[in-house]
């Protein structure tokens, strides 16, 4: 549980400290989602429950779809503006 808390804090710090780089912000969001998934896996293993493991696979697939949509928005923004910096 300490590892998932540490990963979540790293994700929050990455999101707060890198407000001008959108790719690092997306990576920080992914780290936070993976920390929550890891915590759910640990909890489901401790309680001997298969529902938590199934839900963790669902969270991972949603996180993958979210990263694809986020990166496609970044590519469209780059084609429109010419750079991906949030502060112009």
mmCIF file of C-alpha atoms in Angstrom:
data_model
loop_
_atom_site.group_PDB
_atom_site.id
_atom_site.type_symbol
_atom_site.label_atom_id
_atom_site.label_comp_id
_atom_site.label_asym_id
_atom_site.label_seq_id
_atom_site.Cartn_x
_atom_site.Cartn_y
_atom_site.Cartn_z
ATOM 1 C CA UNK A 1 0.000 0.000 0.000
ATOM 2 C CA UNK A 2 2.909 2.328 0.623
ATOM 3 C CA UNK A 3 4.105 1.852 -2.946
ATOM 4 C CA UNK A 4 0.737 2.812 -4.394
ATOM 5 C CA UNK A 5 0.597 5.881 -2.155
ATOM 6 C CA UNK A 6 4.091 6.864 -3.271
ATOM 7 C CA UNK A 7 3.150 6.430 -6.938
ATOM 8 C CA UNK A 8 0.012 8.509 -6.450
ATOM 9 C CA UNK A 9 1.995 11.298 -4.789
ATOM 10 C CA UNK A 10 4.553 11.231 -7.608
ATOM 11 C CA UNK A 11 1.694 11.570 -10.091
ATOM 12 C CA UNK A 12 0.200 14.514 -8.212
ATOM 13 C CA UNK A 13 3.583 16.241 -7.960
ATOM 14 C CA UNK A 14 4.242 15.640 -11.644
ATOM 15 C CA UNK A 15 0.879 17.117 -12.541
ATOM 16 C CA UNK A 16 1.354 20.184 -10.350
ATOM 17 C CA UNK A 17 4.998 20.908 -11.185
ATOM 18 C CA UNK A 18 4.723 20.405 -14.969
ATOM 19 C CA UNK A 19 1.804 22.678 -15.763
ATOM 20 C CA UNK A 20 3.347 23.867 -19.041
ATOM 21 C CA UNK A 21 4.058 20.475 -20.653
ATOM 22 C CA UNK A 22 0.903 18.612 -21.616
ATOM 23 C CA UNK A 23 2.627 15.289 -22.332
ATOM 24 C CA UNK A 24 4.092 15.142 -18.831
ATOM 25 C CA UNK A 25 0.668 16.002 -17.450
ATOM 26 C CA UNK A 26 -0.831 13.026 -19.317
ATOM 27 C CA UNK A 27 1.926 10.755 -18.010
ATOM 28 C CA UNK A 28 1.240 11.970 -14.467
ATOM 29 C CA UNK A 29 -2.451 11.159 -14.841
ATOM 30 C CA UNK A 30 -1.532 7.675 -16.045
ATOM 31 C CA UNK A 31 0.746 7.182 -13.031
ATOM 32 C CA UNK A 32 -2.108 8.157 -10.707
ATOM 33 C CA UNK A 33 -4.481 5.715 -12.422
ATOM 34 C CA UNK A 34 -1.933 2.918 -12.186
ATOM 35 C CA UNK A 35 -1.405 3.648 -8.482
ATOM 36 C CA UNK A 36 -5.134 3.293 -7.841
ATOM 37 C CA UNK A 37 -5.203 0.076 -9.876
ATOM 38 C CA UNK A 38 -2.275 -1.304 -7.929
ATOM 39 C CA UNK A 39 -4.025 -0.494 -4.658
ATOM 40 C CA UNK A 40 -7.159 -2.284 -5.864
ATOM 41 C CA UNK A 41 -5.106 -5.341 -6.804
ATOM 42 C CA UNK A 42 -3.468 -5.424 -3.381
ATOM 43 C CA UNK A 43 -6.825 -5.053 -1.633
ATOM 44 C CA UNK A 44 -8.484 -7.754 -3.716
ATOM 45 C CA UNK A 45 -5.608 -10.113 -3.024
ATOM 46 C CA UNK A 46 -5.827 -9.487 0.721
ATOM 47 C CA UNK A 47 -9.593 -10.031 0.805
ATOM 48 C CA UNK A 48 -9.391 -13.001 -1.613
ATOM 49 C CA UNK A 49 -11.839 -11.382 -4.037
ATOM 50 C CA UNK A 50 -11.796 -11.790 -7.808
ATOM 51 C CA UNK A 51 -14.077 -8.824 -8.477
ATOM 52 C CA UNK A 52 -11.293 -6.356 -7.639
ATOM 53 C CA UNK A 53 -8.931 -8.046 -10.079
ATOM 54 C CA UNK A 54 -11.554 -7.909 -12.816
ATOM 55 C CA UNK A 55 -12.206 -4.251 -12.069
ATOM 56 C CA UNK A 56 -8.456 -3.570 -12.229
ATOM 57 C CA UNK A 57 -8.324 -4.950 -15.762
ATOM 58 C CA UNK A 58 -11.252 -2.665 -16.598
ATOM 59 C CA UNK A 59 -9.395 0.353 -15.155
ATOM 60 C CA UNK A 60 -6.266 -0.475 -17.173
ATOM 61 C CA UNK A 61 -8.279 -0.673 -20.411
ATOM 62 C CA UNK A 62 -9.997 2.645 -19.663
ATOM 63 C CA UNK A 63 -6.604 4.234 -18.902
ATOM 64 C CA UNK A 64 -5.289 3.012 -22.258
ATOM 65 C CA UNK A 65 -8.269 4.502 -24.077
ATOM 66 C CA UNK A 66 -7.830 7.751 -22.168
ATOM 67 C CA UNK A 67 -4.178 8.010 -23.176
ATOM 68 C CA UNK A 68 -5.026 7.364 -26.843
ATOM 69 C CA UNK A 69 -7.686 10.084 -26.824
ATOM 70 C CA UNK A 70 -5.380 12.486 -24.983
ATOM 71 C CA UNK A 71 -2.510 11.946 -27.399
ATOM 72 C CA UNK A 72 -4.790 12.357 -30.412
ATOM 73 C CA UNK A 73 -5.958 15.692 -28.990
ATOM 74 C CA UNK A 74 -2.304 16.711 -28.527
ATOM 75 C CA UNK A 75 -1.528 15.809 -32.150
ATOM 76 C CA UNK A 76 -4.521 17.827 -33.371
ATOM 77 C CA UNK A 77 -3.451 20.771 -31.197
ATOM 78 C CA UNK A 78 0.100 20.534 -32.575
ATOM 79 C CA UNK A 79 -1.172 20.564 -36.151
ATOM 80 C CA UNK A 80 -3.306 23.612 -35.408
ATOM 81 C CA UNK A 81 -0.807 25.699 -33.399
ATOM 82 C CA UNK A 82 2.625 24.330 -34.349
ATOM 83 C CA UNK A 83 3.722 23.676 -30.747
ATOM 84 C CA UNK A 84 2.323 21.856 -27.729
ATOM 85 C CA UNK A 85 3.316 24.344 -25.063
ATOM 86 C CA UNK A 86 0.354 25.415 -22.956
ATOM 87 C CA UNK A 87 1.819 28.864 -22.293
ATOM 88 C CA UNK A 88 2.160 30.717 -25.580
#
